[in-house]
mmCIF file of C-alpha atoms and ligand atoms in Angstrom:
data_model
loop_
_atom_site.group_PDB
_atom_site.id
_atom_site.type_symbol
_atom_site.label_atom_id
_atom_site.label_comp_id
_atom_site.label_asym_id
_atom_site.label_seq_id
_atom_site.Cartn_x
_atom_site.Cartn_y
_atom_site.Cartn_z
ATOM 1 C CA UNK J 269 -42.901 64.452 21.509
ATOM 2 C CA UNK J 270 -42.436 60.441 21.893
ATOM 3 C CA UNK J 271 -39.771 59.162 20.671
ATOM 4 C CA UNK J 272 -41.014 56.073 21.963
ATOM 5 C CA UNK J 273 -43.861 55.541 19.408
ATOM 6 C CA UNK J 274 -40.897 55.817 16.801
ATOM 7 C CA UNK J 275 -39.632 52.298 17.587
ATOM 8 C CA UNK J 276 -40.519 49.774 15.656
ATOM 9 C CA UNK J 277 -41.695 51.692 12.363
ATOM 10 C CA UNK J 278 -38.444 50.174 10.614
ATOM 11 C CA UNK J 279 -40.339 47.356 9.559
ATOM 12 C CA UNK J 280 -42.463 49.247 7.282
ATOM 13 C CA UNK J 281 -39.484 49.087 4.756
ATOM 14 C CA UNK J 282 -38.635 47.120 2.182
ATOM 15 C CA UNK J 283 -35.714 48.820 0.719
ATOM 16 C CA UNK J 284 -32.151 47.885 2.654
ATOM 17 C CA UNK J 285 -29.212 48.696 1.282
ATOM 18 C CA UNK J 286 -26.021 49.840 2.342
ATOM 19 C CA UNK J 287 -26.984 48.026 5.818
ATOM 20 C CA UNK J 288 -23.582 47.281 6.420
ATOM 21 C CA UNK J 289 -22.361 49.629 9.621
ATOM 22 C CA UNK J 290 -18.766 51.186 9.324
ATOM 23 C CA UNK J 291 -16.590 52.789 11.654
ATOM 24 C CA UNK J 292 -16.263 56.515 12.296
ATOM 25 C CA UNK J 293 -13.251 58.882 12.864
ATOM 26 C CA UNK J 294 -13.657 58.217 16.436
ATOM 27 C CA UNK J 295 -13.765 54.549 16.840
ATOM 28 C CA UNK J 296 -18.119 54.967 16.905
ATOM 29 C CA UNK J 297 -19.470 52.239 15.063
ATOM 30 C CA UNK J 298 -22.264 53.332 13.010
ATOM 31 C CA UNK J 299 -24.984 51.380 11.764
ATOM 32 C CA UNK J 300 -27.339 53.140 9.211
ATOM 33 C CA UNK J 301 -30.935 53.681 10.564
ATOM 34 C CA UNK J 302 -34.586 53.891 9.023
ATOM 35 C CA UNK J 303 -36.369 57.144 8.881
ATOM 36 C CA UNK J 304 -37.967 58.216 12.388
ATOM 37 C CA UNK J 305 -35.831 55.524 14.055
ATOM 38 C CA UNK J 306 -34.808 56.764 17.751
ATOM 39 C CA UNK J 307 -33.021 55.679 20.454
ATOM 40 C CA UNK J 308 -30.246 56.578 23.180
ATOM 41 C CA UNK J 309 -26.873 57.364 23.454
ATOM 42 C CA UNK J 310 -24.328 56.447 21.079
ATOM 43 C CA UNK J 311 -23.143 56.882 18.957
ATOM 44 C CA UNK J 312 -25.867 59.246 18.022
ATOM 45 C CA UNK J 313 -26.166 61.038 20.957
ATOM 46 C CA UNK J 314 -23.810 61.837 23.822
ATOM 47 C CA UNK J 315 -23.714 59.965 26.793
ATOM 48 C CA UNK J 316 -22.101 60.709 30.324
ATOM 49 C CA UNK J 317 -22.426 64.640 29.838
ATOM 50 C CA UNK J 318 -22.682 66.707 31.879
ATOM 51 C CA UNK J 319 -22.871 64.112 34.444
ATOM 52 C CA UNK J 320 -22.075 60.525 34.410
ATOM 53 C CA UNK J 321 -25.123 58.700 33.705
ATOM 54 C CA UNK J 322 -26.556 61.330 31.548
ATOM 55 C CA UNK J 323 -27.850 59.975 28.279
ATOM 56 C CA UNK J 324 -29.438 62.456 25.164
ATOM 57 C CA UNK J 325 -31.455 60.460 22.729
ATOM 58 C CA UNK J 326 -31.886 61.017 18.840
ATOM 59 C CA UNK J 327 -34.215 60.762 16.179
ATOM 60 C CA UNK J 328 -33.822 60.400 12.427
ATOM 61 C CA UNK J 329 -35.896 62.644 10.452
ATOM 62 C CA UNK J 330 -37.516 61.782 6.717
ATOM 63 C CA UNK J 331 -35.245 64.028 4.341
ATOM 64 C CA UNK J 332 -32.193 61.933 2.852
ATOM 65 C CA UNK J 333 -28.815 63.394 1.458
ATOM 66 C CA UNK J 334 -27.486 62.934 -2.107
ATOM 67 C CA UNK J 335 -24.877 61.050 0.463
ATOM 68 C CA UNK J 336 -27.258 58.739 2.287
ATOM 69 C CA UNK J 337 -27.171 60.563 5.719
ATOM 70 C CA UNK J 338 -30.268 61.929 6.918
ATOM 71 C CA UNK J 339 -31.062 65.900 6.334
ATOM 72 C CA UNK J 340 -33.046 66.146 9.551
ATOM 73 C CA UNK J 341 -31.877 64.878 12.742
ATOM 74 C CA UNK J 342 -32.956 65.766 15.894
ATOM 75 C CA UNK J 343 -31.007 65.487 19.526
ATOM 76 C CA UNK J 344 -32.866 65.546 22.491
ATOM 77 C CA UNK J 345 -32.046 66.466 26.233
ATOM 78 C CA UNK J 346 -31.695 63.439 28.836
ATOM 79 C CA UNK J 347 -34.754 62.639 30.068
ATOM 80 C CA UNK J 348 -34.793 64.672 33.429
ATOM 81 C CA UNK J 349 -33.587 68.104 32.054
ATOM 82 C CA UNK J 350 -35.554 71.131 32.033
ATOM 83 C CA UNK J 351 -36.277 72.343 28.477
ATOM 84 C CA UNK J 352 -34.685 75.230 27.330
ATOM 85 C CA UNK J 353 -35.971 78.738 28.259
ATOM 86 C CA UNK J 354 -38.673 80.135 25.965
ATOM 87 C CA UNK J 355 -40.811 76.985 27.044
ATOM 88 C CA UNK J 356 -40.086 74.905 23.367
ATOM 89 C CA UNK J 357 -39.403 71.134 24.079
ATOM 90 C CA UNK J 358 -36.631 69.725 24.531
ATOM 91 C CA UNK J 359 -35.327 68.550 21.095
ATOM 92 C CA UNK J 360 -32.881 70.435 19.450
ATOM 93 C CA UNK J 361 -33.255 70.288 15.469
ATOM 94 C CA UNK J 362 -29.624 71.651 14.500
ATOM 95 C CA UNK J 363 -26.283 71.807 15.323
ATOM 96 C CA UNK J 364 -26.770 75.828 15.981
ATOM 97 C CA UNK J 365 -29.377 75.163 18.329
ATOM 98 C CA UNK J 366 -27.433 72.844 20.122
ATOM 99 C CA UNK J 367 -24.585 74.988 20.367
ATOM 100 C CA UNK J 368 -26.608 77.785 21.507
ATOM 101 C CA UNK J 369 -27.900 75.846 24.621
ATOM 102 C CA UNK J 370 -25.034 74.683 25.351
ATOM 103 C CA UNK J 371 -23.058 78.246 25.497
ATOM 104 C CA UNK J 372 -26.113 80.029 27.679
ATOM 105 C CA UNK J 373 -26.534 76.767 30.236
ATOM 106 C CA UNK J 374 -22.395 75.949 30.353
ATOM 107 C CA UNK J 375 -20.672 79.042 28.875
ATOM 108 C CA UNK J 376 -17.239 77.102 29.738
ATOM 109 C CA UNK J 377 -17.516 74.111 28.036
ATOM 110 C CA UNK J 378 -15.244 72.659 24.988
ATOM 111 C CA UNK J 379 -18.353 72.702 22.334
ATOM 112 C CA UNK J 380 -15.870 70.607 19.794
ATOM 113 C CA UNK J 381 -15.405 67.901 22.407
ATOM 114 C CA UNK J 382 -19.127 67.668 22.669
ATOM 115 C CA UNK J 383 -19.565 67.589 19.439
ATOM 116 C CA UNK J 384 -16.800 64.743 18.614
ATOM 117 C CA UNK J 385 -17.880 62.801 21.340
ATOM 118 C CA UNK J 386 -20.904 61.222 19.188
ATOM 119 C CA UNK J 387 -21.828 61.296 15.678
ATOM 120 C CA UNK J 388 -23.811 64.215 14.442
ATOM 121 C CA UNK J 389 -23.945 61.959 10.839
ATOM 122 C CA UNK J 390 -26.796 59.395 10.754
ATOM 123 C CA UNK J 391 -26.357 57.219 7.861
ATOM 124 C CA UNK J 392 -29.589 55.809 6.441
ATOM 125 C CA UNK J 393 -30.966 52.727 5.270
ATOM 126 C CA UNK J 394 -32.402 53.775 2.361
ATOM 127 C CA UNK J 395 -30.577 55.016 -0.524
ATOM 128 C CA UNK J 396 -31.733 58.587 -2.071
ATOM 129 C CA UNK J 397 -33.331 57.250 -5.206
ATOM 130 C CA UNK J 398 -35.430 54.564 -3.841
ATOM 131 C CA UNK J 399 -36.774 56.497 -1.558
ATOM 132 C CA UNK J 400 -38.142 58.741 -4.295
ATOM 133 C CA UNK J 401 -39.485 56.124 -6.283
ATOM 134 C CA UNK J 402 -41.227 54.282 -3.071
ATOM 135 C CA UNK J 403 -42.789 57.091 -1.927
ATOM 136 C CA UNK J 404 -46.171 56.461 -2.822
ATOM 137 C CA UNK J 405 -46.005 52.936 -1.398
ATOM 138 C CA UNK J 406 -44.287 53.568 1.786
ATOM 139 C CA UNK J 407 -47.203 56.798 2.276
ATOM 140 C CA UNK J 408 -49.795 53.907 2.003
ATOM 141 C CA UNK J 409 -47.838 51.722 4.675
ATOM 142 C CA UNK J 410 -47.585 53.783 6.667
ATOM 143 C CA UNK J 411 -50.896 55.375 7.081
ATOM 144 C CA UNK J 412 -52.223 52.117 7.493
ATOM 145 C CA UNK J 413 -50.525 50.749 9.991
ATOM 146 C CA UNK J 414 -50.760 53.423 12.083
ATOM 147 C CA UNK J 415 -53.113 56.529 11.872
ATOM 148 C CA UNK J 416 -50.251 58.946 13.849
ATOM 149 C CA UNK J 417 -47.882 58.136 11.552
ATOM 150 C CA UNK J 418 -49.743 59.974 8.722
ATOM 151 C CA UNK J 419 -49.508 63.531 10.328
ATOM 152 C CA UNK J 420 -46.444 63.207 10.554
ATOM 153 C CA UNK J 421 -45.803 62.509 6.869
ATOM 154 C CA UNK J 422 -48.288 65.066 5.563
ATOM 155 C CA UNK J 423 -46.746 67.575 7.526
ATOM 156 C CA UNK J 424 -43.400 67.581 5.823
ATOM 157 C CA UNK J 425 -43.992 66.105 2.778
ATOM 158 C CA UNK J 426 -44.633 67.565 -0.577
ATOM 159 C CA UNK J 427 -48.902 67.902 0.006
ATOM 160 C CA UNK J 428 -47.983 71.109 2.065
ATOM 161 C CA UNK J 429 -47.128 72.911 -0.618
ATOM 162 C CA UNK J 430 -49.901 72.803 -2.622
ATOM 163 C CA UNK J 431 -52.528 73.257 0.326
ATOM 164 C CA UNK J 432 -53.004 75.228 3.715
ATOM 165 C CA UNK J 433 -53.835 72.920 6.398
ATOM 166 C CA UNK J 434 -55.243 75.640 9.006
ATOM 167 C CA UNK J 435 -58.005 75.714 5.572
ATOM 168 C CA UNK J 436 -56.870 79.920 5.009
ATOM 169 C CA UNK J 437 -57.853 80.531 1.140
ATOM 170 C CA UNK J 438 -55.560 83.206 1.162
ATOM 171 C CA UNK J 439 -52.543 81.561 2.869
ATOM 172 C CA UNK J 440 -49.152 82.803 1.482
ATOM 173 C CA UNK J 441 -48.208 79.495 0.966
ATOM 174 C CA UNK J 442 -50.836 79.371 -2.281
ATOM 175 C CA UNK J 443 -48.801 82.475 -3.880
ATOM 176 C CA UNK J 444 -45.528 82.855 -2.537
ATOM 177 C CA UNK J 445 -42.917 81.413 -3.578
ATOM 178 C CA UNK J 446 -39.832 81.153 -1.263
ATOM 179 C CA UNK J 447 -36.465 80.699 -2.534
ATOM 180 C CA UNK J 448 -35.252 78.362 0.602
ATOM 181 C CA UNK J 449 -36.997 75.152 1.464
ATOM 182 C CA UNK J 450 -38.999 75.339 4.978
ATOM 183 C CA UNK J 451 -36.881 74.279 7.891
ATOM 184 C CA UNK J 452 -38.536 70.759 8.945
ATOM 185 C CA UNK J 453 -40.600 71.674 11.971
ATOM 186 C CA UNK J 454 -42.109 68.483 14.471
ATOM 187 C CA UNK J 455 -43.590 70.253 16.835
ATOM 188 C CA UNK J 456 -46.182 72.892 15.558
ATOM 189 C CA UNK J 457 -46.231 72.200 12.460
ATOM 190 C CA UNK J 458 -46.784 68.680 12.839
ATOM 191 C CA UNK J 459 -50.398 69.498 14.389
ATOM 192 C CA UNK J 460 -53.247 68.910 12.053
ATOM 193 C CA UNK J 461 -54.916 72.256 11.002
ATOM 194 C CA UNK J 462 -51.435 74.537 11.682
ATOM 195 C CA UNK J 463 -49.600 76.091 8.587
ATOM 196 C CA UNK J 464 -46.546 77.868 9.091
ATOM 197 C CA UNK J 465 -47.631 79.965 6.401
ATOM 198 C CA UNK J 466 -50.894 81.698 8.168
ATOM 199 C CA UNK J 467 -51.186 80.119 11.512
ATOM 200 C CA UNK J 468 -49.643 82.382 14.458
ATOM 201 C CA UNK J 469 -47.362 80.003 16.518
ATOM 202 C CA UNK J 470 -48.214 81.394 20.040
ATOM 203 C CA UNK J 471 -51.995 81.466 19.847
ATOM 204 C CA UNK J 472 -51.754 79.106 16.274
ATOM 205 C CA UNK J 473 -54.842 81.568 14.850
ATOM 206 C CA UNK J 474 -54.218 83.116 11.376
ATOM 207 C CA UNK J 475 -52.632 86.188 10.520
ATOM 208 C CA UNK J 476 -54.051 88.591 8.656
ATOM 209 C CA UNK J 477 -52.626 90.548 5.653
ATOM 210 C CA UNK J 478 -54.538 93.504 5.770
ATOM 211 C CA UNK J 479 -52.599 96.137 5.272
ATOM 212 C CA UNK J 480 -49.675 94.641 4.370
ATOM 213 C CA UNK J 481 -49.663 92.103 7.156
ATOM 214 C CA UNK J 482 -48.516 94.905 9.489
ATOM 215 C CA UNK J 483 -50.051 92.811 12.569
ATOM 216 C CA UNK J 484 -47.610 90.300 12.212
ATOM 217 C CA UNK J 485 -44.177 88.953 11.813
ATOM 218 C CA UNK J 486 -42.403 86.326 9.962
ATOM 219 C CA UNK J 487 -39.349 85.203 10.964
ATOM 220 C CA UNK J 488 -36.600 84.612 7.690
ATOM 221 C CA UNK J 489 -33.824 83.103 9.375
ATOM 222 C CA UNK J 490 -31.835 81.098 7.217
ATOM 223 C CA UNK J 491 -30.198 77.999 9.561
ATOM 224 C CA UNK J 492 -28.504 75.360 7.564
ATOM 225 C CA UNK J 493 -29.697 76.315 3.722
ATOM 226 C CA UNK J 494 -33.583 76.010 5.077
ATOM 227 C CA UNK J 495 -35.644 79.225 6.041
ATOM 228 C CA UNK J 496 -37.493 78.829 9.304
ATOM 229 C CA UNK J 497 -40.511 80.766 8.138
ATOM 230 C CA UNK J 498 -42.723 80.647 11.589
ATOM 231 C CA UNK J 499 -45.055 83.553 11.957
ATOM 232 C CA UNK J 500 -46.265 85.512 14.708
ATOM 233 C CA UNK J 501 -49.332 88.059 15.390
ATOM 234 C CA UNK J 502 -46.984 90.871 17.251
ATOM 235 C CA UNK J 503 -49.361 91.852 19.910
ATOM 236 C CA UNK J 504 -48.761 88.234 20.745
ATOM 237 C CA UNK J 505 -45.138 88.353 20.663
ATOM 238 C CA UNK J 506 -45.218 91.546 22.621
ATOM 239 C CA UNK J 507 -47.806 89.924 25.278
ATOM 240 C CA UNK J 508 -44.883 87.113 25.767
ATOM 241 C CA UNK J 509 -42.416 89.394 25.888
ATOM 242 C CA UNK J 510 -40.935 88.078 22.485
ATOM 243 C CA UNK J 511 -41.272 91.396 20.405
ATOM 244 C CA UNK J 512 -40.550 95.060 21.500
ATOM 245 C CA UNK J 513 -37.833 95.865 24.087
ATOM 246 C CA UNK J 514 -37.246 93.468 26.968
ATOM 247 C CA UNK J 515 -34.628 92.610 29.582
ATOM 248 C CA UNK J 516 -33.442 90.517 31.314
ATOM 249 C CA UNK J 517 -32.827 87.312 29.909
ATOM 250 C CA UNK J 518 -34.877 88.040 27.453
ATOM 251 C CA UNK J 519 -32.602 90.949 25.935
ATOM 252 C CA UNK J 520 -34.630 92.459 22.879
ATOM 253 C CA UNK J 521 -34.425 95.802 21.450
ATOM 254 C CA UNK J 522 -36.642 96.296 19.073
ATOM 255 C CA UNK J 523 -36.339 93.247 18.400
ATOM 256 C CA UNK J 524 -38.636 89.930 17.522
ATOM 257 C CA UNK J 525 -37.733 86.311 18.997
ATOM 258 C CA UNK J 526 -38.414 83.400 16.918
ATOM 259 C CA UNK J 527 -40.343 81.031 19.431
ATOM 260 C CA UNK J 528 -39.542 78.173 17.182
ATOM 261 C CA UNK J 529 -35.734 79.354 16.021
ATOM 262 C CA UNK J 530 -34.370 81.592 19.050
ATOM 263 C CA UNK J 531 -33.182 84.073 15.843
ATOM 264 C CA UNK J 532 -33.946 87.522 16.784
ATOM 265 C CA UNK J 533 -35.064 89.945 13.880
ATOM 266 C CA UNK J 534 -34.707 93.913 13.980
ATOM 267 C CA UNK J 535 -38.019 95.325 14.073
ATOM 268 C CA UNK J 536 -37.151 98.893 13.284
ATOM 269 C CA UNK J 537 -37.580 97.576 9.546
ATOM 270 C CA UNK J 538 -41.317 96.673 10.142
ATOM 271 C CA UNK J 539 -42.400 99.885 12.038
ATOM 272 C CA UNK J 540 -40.848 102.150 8.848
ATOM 273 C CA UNK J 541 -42.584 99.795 7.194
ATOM 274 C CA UNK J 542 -45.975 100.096 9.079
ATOM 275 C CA UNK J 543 -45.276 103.935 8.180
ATOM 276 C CA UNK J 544 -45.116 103.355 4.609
ATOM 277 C CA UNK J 545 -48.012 101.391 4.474
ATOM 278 C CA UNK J 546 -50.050 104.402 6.210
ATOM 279 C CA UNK J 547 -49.195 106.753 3.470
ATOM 280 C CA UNK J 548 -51.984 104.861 1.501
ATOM 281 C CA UNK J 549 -54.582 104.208 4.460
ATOM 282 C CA UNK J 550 -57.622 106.621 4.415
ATOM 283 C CA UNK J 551 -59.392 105.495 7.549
ATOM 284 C CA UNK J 552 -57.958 107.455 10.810
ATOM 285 C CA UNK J 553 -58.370 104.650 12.994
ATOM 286 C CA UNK J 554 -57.130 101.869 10.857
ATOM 287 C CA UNK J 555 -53.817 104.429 10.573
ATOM 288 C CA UNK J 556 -54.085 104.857 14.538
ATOM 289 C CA UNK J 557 -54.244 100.602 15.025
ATOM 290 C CA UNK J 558 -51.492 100.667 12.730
ATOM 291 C CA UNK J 559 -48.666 103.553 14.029
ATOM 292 C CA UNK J 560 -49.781 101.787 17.415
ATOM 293 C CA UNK J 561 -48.519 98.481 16.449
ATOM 294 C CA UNK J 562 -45.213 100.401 15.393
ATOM 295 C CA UNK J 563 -45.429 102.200 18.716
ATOM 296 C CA UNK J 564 -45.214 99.423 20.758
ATOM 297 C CA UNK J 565 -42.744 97.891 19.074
ATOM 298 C CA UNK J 566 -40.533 100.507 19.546
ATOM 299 C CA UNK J 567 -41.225 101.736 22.727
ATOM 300 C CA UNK J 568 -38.229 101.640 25.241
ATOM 301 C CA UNK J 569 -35.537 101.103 22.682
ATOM 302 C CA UNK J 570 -31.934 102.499 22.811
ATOM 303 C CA UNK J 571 -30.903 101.957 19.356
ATOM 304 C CA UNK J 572 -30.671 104.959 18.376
ATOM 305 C CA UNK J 573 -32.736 104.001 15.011
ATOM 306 C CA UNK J 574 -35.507 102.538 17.390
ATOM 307 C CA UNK J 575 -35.269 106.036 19.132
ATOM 308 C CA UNK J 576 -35.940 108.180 16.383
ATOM 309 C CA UNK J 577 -38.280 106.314 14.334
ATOM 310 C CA UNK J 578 -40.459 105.562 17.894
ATOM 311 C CA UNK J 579 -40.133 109.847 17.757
ATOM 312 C CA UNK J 580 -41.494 110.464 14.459
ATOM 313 C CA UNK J 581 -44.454 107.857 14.571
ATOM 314 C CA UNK J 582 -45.370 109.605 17.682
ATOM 315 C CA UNK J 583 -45.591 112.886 16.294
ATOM 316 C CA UNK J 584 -47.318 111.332 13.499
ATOM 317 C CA UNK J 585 -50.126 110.137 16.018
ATOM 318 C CA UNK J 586 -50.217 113.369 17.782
ATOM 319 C CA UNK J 587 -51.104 115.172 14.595
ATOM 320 C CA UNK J 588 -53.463 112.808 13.995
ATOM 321 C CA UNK J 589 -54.890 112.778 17.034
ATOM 322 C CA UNK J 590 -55.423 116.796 16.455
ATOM 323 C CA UNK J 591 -57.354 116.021 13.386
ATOM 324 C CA UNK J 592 -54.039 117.244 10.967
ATOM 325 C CA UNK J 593 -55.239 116.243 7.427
ATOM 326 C CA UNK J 594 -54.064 112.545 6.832
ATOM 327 C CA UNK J 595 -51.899 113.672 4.001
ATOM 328 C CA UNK J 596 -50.194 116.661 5.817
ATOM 329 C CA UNK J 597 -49.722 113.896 8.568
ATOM 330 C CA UNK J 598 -47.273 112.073 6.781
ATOM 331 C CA UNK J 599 -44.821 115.047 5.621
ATOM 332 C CA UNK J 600 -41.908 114.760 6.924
ATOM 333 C CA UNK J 601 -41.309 118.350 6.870
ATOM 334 C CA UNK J 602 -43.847 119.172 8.586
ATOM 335 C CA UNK J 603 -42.417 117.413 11.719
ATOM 336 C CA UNK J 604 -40.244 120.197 12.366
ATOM 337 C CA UNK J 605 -43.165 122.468 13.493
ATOM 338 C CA UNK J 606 -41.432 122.703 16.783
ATOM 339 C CA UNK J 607 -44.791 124.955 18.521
ATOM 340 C CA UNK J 608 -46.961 121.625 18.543
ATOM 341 C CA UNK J 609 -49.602 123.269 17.293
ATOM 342 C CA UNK J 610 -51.305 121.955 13.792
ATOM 343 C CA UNK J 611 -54.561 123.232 13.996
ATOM 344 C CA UNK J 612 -54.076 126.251 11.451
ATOM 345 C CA UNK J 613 -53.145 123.030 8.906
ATOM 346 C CA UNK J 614 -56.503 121.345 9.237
ATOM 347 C CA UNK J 615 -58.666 124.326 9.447
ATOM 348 C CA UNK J 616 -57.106 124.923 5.813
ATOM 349 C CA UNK J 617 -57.635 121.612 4.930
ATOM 350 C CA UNK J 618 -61.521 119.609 3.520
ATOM 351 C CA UNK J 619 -60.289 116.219 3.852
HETATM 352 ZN ZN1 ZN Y 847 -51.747 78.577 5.563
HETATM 353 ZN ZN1 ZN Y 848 -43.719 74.675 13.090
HETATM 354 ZN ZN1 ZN Y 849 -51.255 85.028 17.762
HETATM 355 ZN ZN1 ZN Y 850 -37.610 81.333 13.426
#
C-alpha cells in the first residue's frame, strides 16, 4: 500500500466545513483531514516509539461518523519495521490490532501511554450529510482524475453489495444477508476481481458451496460493530498452517486463523458440521473428501472435544472404508461395536 499516492487527493473536494482545528486532551492540535489523506506522525500517529526517531504514519479512510470523525482509520508501522507475522502488511486497521502487536512484539509496554501519546480520533472535513448528498459527484471526480482512485471507491462503497466482483453468480453476497456491516478491508479486497464473499484470501480462487460449503471457512469475527467476513478454502489454511493444530507461534488447536483479522475460530463446530452434512450425501467418495476435510482439521488436537469428535469421524471412515452401508455408517450406536468388524452389517445390507 502507498500512502504516498494519497497526497494530494484533498483537492477533489468542494465541501469544507468545520475546517477550523481544535485542541485535544493532550495539548495535540488537531486539524480535520479529507478522506484518504495520509501523512506522519502527529498527532495522528506516534512518533519517537520505540526508538527516538521512529515515526508511524496514518491514513483516513472513506466512512464518516454521525460525529464527523472518520469510521476507518488506519496506522501504519515506521517505515523500516518488519510487518507483523502472518506476512499481512504493515497497516493496522483497529485499535485491537494495534494492541495485539504491540503485546506479542513488547509484552511490557504501557499500551495506554501509547495510545494517549497521539490521537486515535481523526476529525474530518466533511460533515456526514454532505457527504451523502455529494456522493455521486465526488465518485465522478474522482474516477476522473485518477483511474486508481476508482478501485478504491468501488471496493467499499455501496456497488459491492449488489454485485460480486470475482463475477461468481452464486456468490453469498447476492443472497445473504448479514446483520453487521463488512469490516473495511484495503488490501484484498481492494483488488479488482476479489469478493470477500466467494474469493479465498490465500489463493483469492472461489469457494465452493457444495455441500454446504464444507471446503471452506468464513471467519465471523465481530471487531468494532463490523464483521470481518474473509473466507478461506481449508486445505489452504491447513497448507499455511492457519487451520488444524499447529505450534509454535502459530498455536492452533483445532482452530482457524483469520489471515486478514488474526481472530482464531474453533473448528470442532465445522467438522460436526461436515458430519451432519454426510448424513444426506449418497456418493462414498464425496462422504470420504468430506470426513477427510474434518479429519484433518482435527488431527493432533488436545481439546478434548477435538479428541473425540477426530475419534468418531475416524471410525466413521473405517466403516466406510469396509463398505458398511452409508446409512448404518452414520449410527452412532453402532460405534460401540468394539470387535472392528462390520462386515456381517453390509452383507445384510442392498444399498
Ligand atoms: Zn463474490
Ligand atoms: Zn479483504
Ligand atoms: Zn484457497
Ligand atoms: Zn477475520
Amino acid at each position: 500500500m502507498s500512502s504516498k499516492e494519497e497526497v494530494g487527493e484533498s483537492r477533489a473536494h468542494v465541501v469544507y466545513n468545520g475546517s477550523a482545528s481544535r485542541i485535544n486532551e493532550i495539548g495535540l492540535q488537531l486539524y480535520p483531514v479529507s478522506e484518504y489523506d495520509s501523512g506522519g506522525g502527529l498527532p495522528y500517529a506516534p512518533v519517537d516509539w520505540p526508538n527516538t526517531g521512529d515515526k508511524w504514519e496514518w491514513r483516513a479512510g472513506k466512512r464518516i461518523t454521525s460525529s464527523g470523525a472518520f469510521k476507518d482509520r488506519y496506522l501504519y508501522l515506521p517505515k523500516h519495521f518488519k510487518a507483523p507475522k502472518g506476512g499481512k502488511k504493515n497497516v493496522f486497521r483497529s485499535k485491537i490490532s494495534v494492541k495485539k502487536y504491540l503485546q506479542y512484539e513488547y509484552p511490557d509496554m504501557d499500551i495506554n501511554q501509547f495510545f494517549a501519546s497521539f490521537s486515535w480520533m481523526i476529525p474530518s472535513k466533511q460533515s456526514p450529510s454532505s457527504k451523502d448528498i455529494d456522493f455521486d459527484s465526488d465518485m465522478k471526480e474522482r474516477s476522473t482524475s485518477s483511474g486508481t482512485k476508482l478501485q478504491y471507491l468501488l471496493s467499499d462503497s455501496p456497488i459491492r453489495a449488489i454485485t460480486c466482483k470475482a463475477g461468481n453468480k452464486i456468490c453469498s453476497s447476492l443472497t445473504v444477508e448479514n446483520p453487521f456491516p463488512a469490516m473495511l478491508c484495503d488490501i484484498c479486497c481492494s483488488e479488482p476481481g476479489f469478493c470477500r464473499d466467494c474469493c479465498c484470501i490465500l489463493c483469492c480462487k472461489t469457494i465452493s458451496s457444495d455441500y454446504d460449503g464444507y471446503s471452506y471457512i468464513r471467519c465471523e469475527a465481530i471487531i468494532e460493530g463490523y464483521i470481518c467476513g474473509h473466507v478461506s478454502h481449508l486445505d489452504c489454511a491447513l497448507r499455511a498452517y492457519m487451520a488444524g493444530t499447529v505450534g509454535g507461534n502459530i498455536n492452533l488447536d483445532a482452530q482457524y486463523l483469520c489471515r486478514y483479522c488474526d481472530s482464531r475460530l474453533d473448528l470442532v463446530p465445522h467438522a460436526l458440521k461436515l458430519l451432519n452434512t454426510c448424513t444426506s450425501v449418497a456418493s462414498r467418495a464425496d462422504i470420504e473428501k468430506i470426513l477427510n476435510v474434518g479429519i484433518c482439521i482435527l488431527r493432533g488436537s488436545q481439546k478434548r472435544s477435538g479428541k473425540e469428535l477426530l475419534h468418531r469421524i475416524e471410525s466413521i471412515k473405517a466403516k466406510l472404508m469396509k463398505g458398511v452401508c452409508i446409512q448404518d455408517t452414520f449410527k452412532k450406536e453402532s460405534c460401540v461395536d468394539s470387535t472392528g468388524n462390520f462386515s456381517a452389517l453390509s452383507s445384510s445390507c442392498l444399498c
